[in-house]
Coordinates of C-alpha atoms and ligand atoms in Angstrom, one line a residue:
M17 CA 237.3 109.0 92.3
T18 CA 238.5 106.3 89.5
S19 CA 238.2 107.0 85.8
N20 CA 237.4 104.3 83.4
A21 CA 236.6 105.6 79.9
N22 CA 234.6 102.5 78.6
Q23 CA 232.5 101.9 81.5
Y24 CA 229.4 103.9 80.0
T25 CA 226.3 101.7 80.7
W26 CA 225.2 103.0 77.1
A27 CA 228.4 102.5 75.4
G28 CA 226.8 100.4 72.8
R29 CA 225.2 103.2 70.8
F30 CA 228.3 105.8 71.1
S31 CA 231.3 106.1 69.0
E32 CA 233.4 108.3 71.1
P33 CA 233.7 109.1 74.9
V34 CA 232.7 112.3 76.4
S35 CA 235.4 115.1 77.2
D36 CA 236.5 115.4 80.8
L37 CA 234.8 118.6 81.0
V38 CA 231.4 117.3 79.8
K39 CA 231.8 114.2 82.2
R40 CA 232.3 116.5 85.1
Y41 CA 229.6 118.9 83.9
T42 CA 226.9 116.0 83.6
A43 CA 227.7 114.0 86.4
S44 CA 226.0 114.2 89.6
V45 CA 227.7 111.7 91.8
D46 CA 229.7 114.1 93.8
F47 CA 226.4 115.2 95.5
D48 CA 223.7 112.5 94.8
Q49 CA 225.8 110.0 96.6
R50 CA 224.2 111.3 99.8
M51 CA 221.3 109.4 98.6
W52 CA 223.0 106.1 98.6
R53 CA 220.8 104.6 101.4
Q54 CA 217.5 105.4 99.7
D55 CA 218.9 104.2 96.5
I56 CA 219.5 100.8 98.0
R57 CA 216.3 100.7 100.0
G58 CA 214.5 101.4 96.6
S59 CA 216.4 98.9 94.8
L60 CA 215.7 96.2 97.1
A61 CA 211.9 97.1 97.2
H62 CA 212.1 96.9 93.5
A63 CA 213.9 93.7 93.3
R64 CA 211.5 92.1 95.9
M65 CA 208.4 92.9 93.7
L66 CA 210.3 91.6 90.5
A67 CA 211.0 88.3 92.3
R68 CA 207.5 88.1 93.5
Q69 CA 205.9 88.9 90.2
G70 CA 208.2 86.2 88.7
I71 CA 210.1 88.8 86.6
I72 CA 213.4 87.7 88.0
A73 CA 214.4 84.4 89.8
A74 CA 214.3 83.9 93.5
A75 CA 218.2 83.2 93.3
D76 CA 218.5 86.7 91.5
L77 CA 216.9 88.3 94.3
A78 CA 219.0 86.4 96.7
D79 CA 222.1 87.6 94.9
I80 CA 221.0 91.1 94.7
E81 CA 220.2 91.2 98.6
R82 CA 223.7 89.7 99.2
G83 CA 225.5 92.1 96.9
M84 CA 223.7 95.1 98.5
T85 CA 224.7 94.2 101.9
I86 CA 228.3 94.1 100.8
V87 CA 227.7 97.4 98.9
T88 CA 226.5 98.9 102.1
E89 CA 229.3 97.8 104.1
E90 CA 231.7 99.3 101.6
I91 CA 230.0 102.7 101.5
E92 CA 229.5 102.6 105.3
S93 CA 233.4 101.9 105.7
G94 CA 234.6 104.5 103.2
K95 CA 235.9 101.7 100.9
F96 CA 233.4 102.1 98.1
E97 CA 235.1 103.8 94.9
W98 CA 232.9 106.4 93.5
S99 CA 233.3 106.9 89.9
L100 CA 232.7 110.0 87.9
D101 CA 232.4 107.8 84.6
L102 CA 229.5 106.4 86.3
E103 CA 227.8 109.7 86.5
D104 CA 225.6 109.4 89.4
V105 CA 224.9 107.2 92.7
H106 CA 222.4 105.0 90.8
L107 CA 224.9 103.7 88.1
N108 CA 227.8 103.7 90.7
I109 CA 225.8 101.3 93.2
E110 CA 224.2 99.1 90.2
K111 CA 227.9 98.7 88.6
R112 CA 229.3 97.7 91.9
L113 CA 226.6 95.2 92.7
T114 CA 227.1 93.5 89.0
A115 CA 230.8 93.3 89.7
L116 CA 229.9 91.6 93.2
V117 CA 227.1 89.1 92.0
G118 CA 227.2 89.2 88.2
D119 CA 223.9 88.7 86.0
A120 CA 221.5 89.2 89.0
G121 CA 222.9 92.7 89.2
K122 CA 222.3 93.4 85.6
R123 CA 218.7 92.2 86.0
L124 CA 218.0 94.9 88.9
H125 CA 217.1 97.6 86.4
T126 CA 214.3 95.5 84.6
G127 CA 211.1 97.5 84.4
R128 CA 212.8 100.6 85.9
S129 CA 214.5 103.7 84.7
R130 CA 216.9 106.2 86.3
N131 CA 214.0 108.6 86.0
D132 CA 211.6 106.9 88.3
Q133 CA 214.5 105.8 90.4
V134 CA 215.9 109.2 91.2
A135 CA 212.4 110.6 91.8
T136 CA 212.0 107.7 94.3
D137 CA 215.2 108.2 96.1
I138 CA 214.6 112.0 96.4
R139 CA 211.2 111.4 98.0
L140 CA 212.6 108.8 100.5
Y141 CA 215.5 111.2 101.3
L142 CA 212.9 113.9 101.8
R143 CA 210.6 112.0 103.8
D144 CA 213.3 111.3 106.2
A145 CA 214.4 114.7 106.3
I146 CA 211.0 115.9 107.2
D147 CA 210.7 113.4 109.8
D148 CA 214.0 114.8 111.3
I149 CA 212.9 118.3 111.0
L150 CA 209.5 117.5 112.7
A151 CA 211.5 116.1 115.7
L152 CA 213.8 119.0 115.9
I153 CA 210.8 121.7 115.6
K154 CA 209.3 120.0 118.5
D155 CA 212.6 120.1 120.7
F156 CA 213.0 123.8 119.8
R157 CA 209.2 124.5 120.7
S158 CA 209.5 122.8 124.0
A159 CA 212.6 124.7 124.9
L160 CA 210.5 127.9 123.9
V161 CA 207.9 126.8 126.3
N162 CA 210.2 126.1 129.2
L163 CA 211.6 129.6 128.6
A164 CA 208.0 131.0 128.6
E165 CA 207.0 129.2 131.9
K166 CA 210.2 130.7 133.6
E167 CA 209.2 134.2 132.4
A168 CA 205.6 133.9 132.4
A169 CA 205.0 136.9 134.4
T170 CA 208.3 138.9 133.6
P171 CA 207.1 142.5 132.1
M172 CA 208.8 143.6 128.9
P173 CA 208.0 146.4 126.6
G174 CA 205.8 145.1 123.6
F175 CA 206.8 147.2 120.6
T176 CA 205.1 148.3 117.4
H177 CA 207.2 150.4 115.0
L178 CA 210.0 149.6 117.3
Q179 CA 208.5 151.9 119.8
V180 CA 207.4 150.9 123.1
A181 CA 203.8 150.1 122.8
Q182 CA 202.3 148.3 125.6
P183 CA 203.4 145.8 128.5
V184 CA 203.6 142.3 127.6
T185 CA 205.3 139.4 129.5
F186 CA 208.4 137.9 128.3
G187 CA 206.6 134.4 128.5
H188 CA 203.9 135.7 126.1
H189 CA 206.5 136.8 123.6
M190 CA 208.2 133.5 123.7
L191 CA 204.8 131.8 123.0
A192 CA 204.2 133.9 119.9
Y193 CA 207.1 132.1 118.4
F194 CA 205.9 128.8 119.6
E195 CA 202.8 129.5 117.4
M196 CA 204.8 130.4 114.3
F197 CA 207.0 127.4 114.6
G198 CA 203.8 125.2 115.1
R199 CA 202.5 126.3 111.9
D200 CA 205.7 125.4 110.5
A201 CA 205.4 122.0 111.6
E202 CA 202.0 121.6 110.2
R203 CA 203.2 122.7 106.9
Y204 CA 206.0 120.1 106.8
A205 CA 203.6 117.5 108.0
D206 CA 201.2 118.3 105.1
C207 CA 204.0 118.4 102.7
R208 CA 205.0 114.9 103.8
K209 CA 201.8 113.4 102.3
R210 CA 202.6 114.6 98.8
V211 CA 206.1 113.5 99.3
A212 CA 205.6 110.0 100.2
R213 CA 204.1 108.9 97.0
L214 CA 205.9 106.1 95.0
P215 CA 207.2 107.1 91.2
L216 CA 208.6 103.7 90.7
G217 CA 206.8 101.9 88.0
A218 CA 206.7 105.1 85.8
A219 CA 210.0 103.9 84.5
A220 CA 211.3 106.2 81.8
L221 CA 208.0 108.1 81.4
A222 CA 205.4 105.8 79.9
G223 CA 205.3 102.9 82.4
T224 CA 206.7 99.4 81.8
T225 CA 205.7 96.4 79.8
Y226 CA 206.4 93.9 82.7
P227 CA 203.6 92.9 85.0
I228 CA 204.8 95.1 87.9
D229 CA 202.8 95.5 91.3
R230 CA 203.4 99.2 92.4
A231 CA 201.4 99.1 95.3
F232 CA 203.6 96.3 96.8
V233 CA 206.6 98.6 96.3
A234 CA 205.0 101.4 97.9
E235 CA 203.9 99.5 100.9
Q236 CA 207.5 98.0 101.2
L237 CA 208.8 101.6 101.1
G238 CA 206.2 103.0 103.6
F239 CA 204.9 105.3 101.0
E240 CA 201.1 106.3 101.2
G241 CA 200.3 105.4 97.7
V242 CA 201.7 105.5 94.1
C243 CA 202.0 108.5 91.8
E244 CA 199.0 107.8 89.5
N245 CA 200.4 109.1 86.3
S246 CA 203.8 107.9 85.1
L247 CA 204.5 111.3 83.1
D248 CA 203.9 113.1 86.1
A249 CA 205.7 110.7 88.5
V250 CA 209.2 111.2 86.6
S251 CA 208.9 115.0 85.8
D252 CA 207.5 117.0 88.6
R253 CA 209.6 118.4 91.5
D254 CA 206.6 120.3 93.1
F255 CA 207.1 118.4 96.2
A256 CA 210.6 119.6 96.4
I257 CA 209.4 123.0 95.7
E258 CA 206.9 122.8 98.5
F259 CA 209.5 121.4 101.0
T260 CA 211.8 124.3 100.3
A261 CA 208.8 126.8 100.7
A262 CA 208.1 125.4 104.0
C263 CA 211.9 125.9 104.9
S264 CA 211.8 129.3 103.7
L265 CA 208.9 130.2 105.9
L266 CA 210.5 128.5 108.9
M267 CA 213.7 130.4 108.3
M268 CA 211.8 133.7 108.0
H269 CA 210.5 132.9 111.4
I270 CA 213.8 132.1 112.9
S271 CA 215.2 135.5 111.0
R272 CA 212.6 137.4 113.1
L273 CA 213.6 135.8 116.3
S274 CA 217.2 136.2 115.4
E275 CA 216.7 139.8 114.8
E276 CA 215.0 140.3 118.3
L277 CA 217.9 138.2 119.9
V278 CA 220.7 140.4 118.6
M279 CA 218.7 143.5 119.4
W280 CA 218.0 142.4 123.0
M281 CA 221.5 141.6 123.5
S282 CA 223.0 144.8 122.3
P283 CA 224.3 146.6 125.5
R284 CA 222.2 149.5 124.5
V285 CA 219.0 147.3 125.0
G286 CA 220.3 144.7 127.4
F287 CA 217.3 142.6 127.6
I288 CA 218.9 139.2 127.5
Q289 CA 222.1 137.2 127.6
I290 CA 222.8 134.3 125.4
A291 CA 225.1 131.5 126.7
D292 CA 228.7 132.1 125.6
R293 CA 228.8 128.9 123.5
F294 CA 226.7 130.9 121.0
C295 CA 228.6 133.8 120.8
T296 CA 232.2 134.9 119.5
G297 CA 234.7 137.6 120.5
S298 CA 236.2 140.1 118.2
S299 CA 240.0 139.8 117.1
I300 CA 240.7 143.2 117.8
M301 CA 238.0 144.6 120.4
P302 CA 238.5 142.7 123.6
Q303 CA 235.3 143.8 125.3
K304 CA 233.0 142.3 122.3
K305 CA 230.8 139.2 122.7
N306 CA 229.0 139.1 119.2
P307 CA 225.7 137.1 118.8
D308 CA 227.0 135.4 115.9
V309 CA 224.7 132.4 115.9
P310 CA 221.5 134.4 115.6
E311 CA 223.2 136.7 113.1
L312 CA 224.3 133.8 110.8
A313 CA 220.7 132.3 111.1
R314 CA 219.5 135.7 109.9
G315 CA 221.9 135.5 106.9
K316 CA 221.3 131.9 106.1
T317 CA 217.6 132.6 105.7
G318 CA 218.4 134.5 102.4
R319 CA 220.3 131.2 101.3
V320 CA 217.2 129.2 101.8
Y321 CA 215.2 131.7 99.9
G322 CA 217.5 131.4 97.1
Q323 CA 217.4 127.5 97.0
L324 CA 213.7 128.0 96.6
M325 CA 213.9 130.5 93.7
S326 CA 216.5 128.1 92.1
L327 CA 214.0 125.1 92.2
L328 CA 211.0 127.2 91.1
T329 CA 213.0 128.4 88.3
L330 CA 214.4 125.1 87.5
M331 CA 211.0 123.8 87.1
K332 CA 209.5 126.5 85.1
S333 CA 208.5 125.8 81.6
Q334 CA 209.8 122.5 81.6
P335 CA 207.8 120.2 79.1
L336 CA 206.8 116.6 80.2
A337 CA 208.3 114.3 81.0
Y338 CA 211.9 114.1 82.4
N339 CA 214.4 116.5 81.5
K340 CA 218.2 116.6 82.7
D341 CA 217.5 119.9 84.1
N342 CA 215.9 118.1 87.1
Q343 CA 219.5 116.6 87.9
E344 CA 219.9 120.3 89.3
D345 CA 217.1 119.8 92.1
K346 CA 219.5 118.2 94.4
E347 CA 222.0 120.8 95.6
P348 CA 219.4 123.3 96.4
L349 CA 217.3 120.8 98.0
F350 CA 219.9 119.2 100.3
D351 CA 221.4 122.8 101.2
A352 CA 218.0 123.8 102.4
V353 CA 217.7 120.4 104.4
D354 CA 221.1 120.9 106.1
T355 CA 220.7 124.6 106.8
V356 CA 217.2 124.2 108.4
T357 CA 218.5 121.1 110.3
D358 CA 221.4 122.7 111.8
T359 CA 219.7 125.7 112.6
L360 CA 217.0 124.0 114.5
R361 CA 219.4 122.1 116.4
I362 CA 221.3 125.1 117.4
F363 CA 218.2 127.0 118.3
A364 CA 216.7 124.4 120.5
D365 CA 220.0 124.4 122.5
M366 CA 220.4 128.3 122.4
A367 CA 216.7 128.9 123.8
G368 CA 217.6 126.9 126.8
G369 CA 220.6 129.2 127.3
I370 CA 218.8 132.5 127.2
T371 CA 218.8 134.6 130.5
V372 CA 216.5 137.6 130.9
R373 CA 217.5 140.9 132.5
A374 CA 214.2 141.9 134.0
D375 CA 215.6 145.0 135.5
N376 CA 216.4 146.5 132.1
M377 CA 213.1 145.3 130.5
K378 CA 211.2 147.1 133.7
A379 CA 213.2 150.3 133.0
A380 CA 212.6 150.2 129.3
L381 CA 208.9 150.1 130.1
T382 CA 209.1 153.5 132.0
Q383 CA 210.3 155.2 128.8
G384 CA 207.6 155.1 126.4
F385 CA 204.2 155.6 128.3
A386 CA 203.4 152.0 127.8
T387 CA 200.1 152.4 129.9
A388 CA 198.6 155.2 127.9
T389 CA 196.1 152.8 126.3
D390 CA 195.3 151.4 129.8
L391 CA 194.5 155.3 130.8
A392 CA 192.2 155.5 127.6
D393 CA 190.3 152.3 128.6
Y394 CA 189.8 153.4 132.0
L395 CA 188.3 156.6 130.7
V396 CA 186.0 154.7 128.6
K397 CA 184.9 152.6 131.6
K398 CA 184.1 155.9 133.5
G399 CA 181.7 156.9 130.4
L400 CA 183.8 158.5 127.8
P401 CA 183.5 157.4 124.2
F402 CA 186.8 156.0 123.1
R403 CA 188.0 158.6 120.5
D404 CA 187.5 161.2 123.3
A405 CA 189.5 159.1 125.8
H406 CA 192.1 158.6 123.2
E407 CA 192.5 162.5 122.5
A408 CA 192.4 163.2 126.3
V409 CA 195.4 160.6 127.1
G410 CA 197.2 162.2 124.1
H411 CA 197.1 165.6 126.0
A412 CA 198.5 164.0 129.2
V413 CA 201.3 162.0 127.3
K414 CA 202.1 165.4 125.8
A415 CA 202.3 167.1 129.3
A416 CA 204.2 164.0 130.8
E417 CA 206.8 164.3 128.1
A418 CA 207.3 167.9 128.6
K419 CA 207.6 167.4 132.3
G420 CA 210.0 164.3 131.5
V421 CA 208.1 161.8 133.5
D422 CA 206.1 158.7 132.8
L423 CA 202.3 158.8 133.0
P424 CA 201.9 157.5 136.8
Q425 CA 204.2 160.2 137.8
L426 CA 201.6 162.8 137.0
T427 CA 199.4 164.0 140.1
L428 CA 195.8 163.4 140.3
D429 CA 195.2 167.0 139.6
E430 CA 197.4 167.1 136.5
L431 CA 195.4 164.1 135.3
K432 CA 192.1 165.6 136.2
A433 CA 192.9 168.7 134.2
F434 CA 192.9 166.5 131.0
C435 CA 189.5 164.7 131.9
P436 CA 187.4 165.6 135.0
Q437 CA 186.4 161.7 135.2
V438 CA 189.9 160.6 136.6
E439 CA 189.8 159.5 140.3
A440 CA 192.3 158.1 142.7
D441 CA 191.8 154.5 141.6
V442 CA 193.6 155.6 138.1
F443 CA 197.1 154.8 139.6
A444 CA 196.1 151.1 139.7
V445 CA 195.8 150.6 135.9
L446 CA 198.7 152.9 135.2
T447 CA 201.1 150.3 136.6
V448 CA 202.8 147.8 134.4
E449 CA 201.4 144.9 136.6
G450 CA 197.9 146.2 136.5
S451 CA 198.2 146.7 132.8
L452 CA 199.1 143.0 132.3
A453 CA 196.7 141.5 134.7
S454 CA 193.9 143.1 132.9
R455 CA 194.4 141.6 129.5
N456 CA 192.9 138.6 130.9
H457 CA 191.4 136.6 128.1
V458 CA 192.5 133.6 125.9
G459 CA 195.4 135.1 123.8
G460 CA 196.1 138.0 126.1
T461 CA 199.2 138.5 127.8
A462 CA 198.0 138.6 131.5
P463 CA 200.3 136.1 133.5
E464 CA 197.4 133.9 134.4
Q465 CA 196.6 133.6 130.7
V466 CA 200.0 132.9 129.6
R467 CA 200.3 130.2 132.3
A468 CA 197.0 128.7 131.0
A469 CA 198.5 129.0 127.3
I470 CA 201.8 127.1 128.3
V471 CA 199.6 124.2 129.7
R472 CA 197.9 124.2 126.3
A473 CA 201.0 124.3 124.5
R474 CA 202.4 121.4 126.5
Q475 CA 199.3 119.3 125.6
R476 CA 199.8 120.1 122.0
L477 CA 203.2 119.2 121.9
G478 CA 202.2 115.8 123.0
Ligands
LIG10 N1 221.4 111.7 87.7 C1 220.1 111.7 87.3 C2 219.4 113.0 88.0 O1 219.8 113.2 89.2 C3 219.3 110.6 87.3 C4 218.3 110.5 86.2 C5 219.0 110.4 84.8 N2 218.1 110.3 83.8 C6 218.5 110.4 82.4 N3 217.6 110.0 81.8 N4 219.6 110.9 82.2 O2 218.1 113.3 87.6

């Protein structure tokens, strides 16, 4: 970072430079330089429009294009000298351009303000980030489907209140997450429509006196249209809040999966193994293999919620139009992008490295009277009202518990004592396989249905 006290673009109006502390406090170049590609892309689209409208000469445009090619190379190769005196990414690039090509560089900012420039950069950056995230969600969801397919018929206990409730298949459980992350993808895609609108042309806040063509710039940048109102265009960051809200919901889903992975990996539960490359050991306990990745993901969820709260609070009560508060939008936003992108990348890989311990899941299924509802349904089919059946089975469960056995281990006579309608065919519904197979409808856990859901899931992934 170089320092040149008299470099300020606005030096003409000022009689003394800011202190070093104020300079550091007000600058954003340390963190907004990551938008340099978007800044150059936006500037080139703006310059092409200026030339097309006869606001700058064709020769100026040629100089600007040539200069920006050099700037791009300098930044890419790490030769570019970012200066704190030049406050942000916009002024750093513009100053360097001017040093390279002279007056044409000074003409670039005609009809533009950093207010509409920065809003454009963020939108371009976010649109790219959304496209990356959508591709990553797709990878992750296809890993979940692959795992679901492998374990489409593998019984595991389904839980409510963290107590064994009814048998489900592991594949069915994975497809539940496939649905959640599908809704996350929809949210990002919907948010993208509002992100991809062009603020340029709003200038500082009121528009500009030059005969600009905003639609042309929007088209150049692949935006879906222009922001209709100049005051709104430079001031609102609702699209960033919306994006971070989508990130928060996605991380909430990640945290639920993480929690289950951690629990399932505990030797006390032993439902799954995660590939070693996602675990770490302990510096003191040689036997440990800790599920660090899911635990960290669970922790990072709070961090993304925090970024959402930062942005909501940043925007709260801000009067129109642009206020410098908005410079604080970038770090939370970038952190949310980084956290979600890294998390999805790791989870897509990790899902492929999950191995299931079917024996342990089967054993767990014998410990919570998982087929009690099946027995009640059986009695209903024999003519009992559901509430009476529920009560009869409650007594049967109590007896089985006292005897220290699961329901299928009760004898026919013992079962008959609770309900005379019980016959020998009852044992078919008391098995885990019978219980699973009988939930045979769209959305149910019967292996046949899970396989059909997998086919549909693959079609939806495209
Ligand atoms: N660095 C500023 C930001 O991130 C750019 C816009 C500055 N505009 C201004 N009028 N100070 O928001």
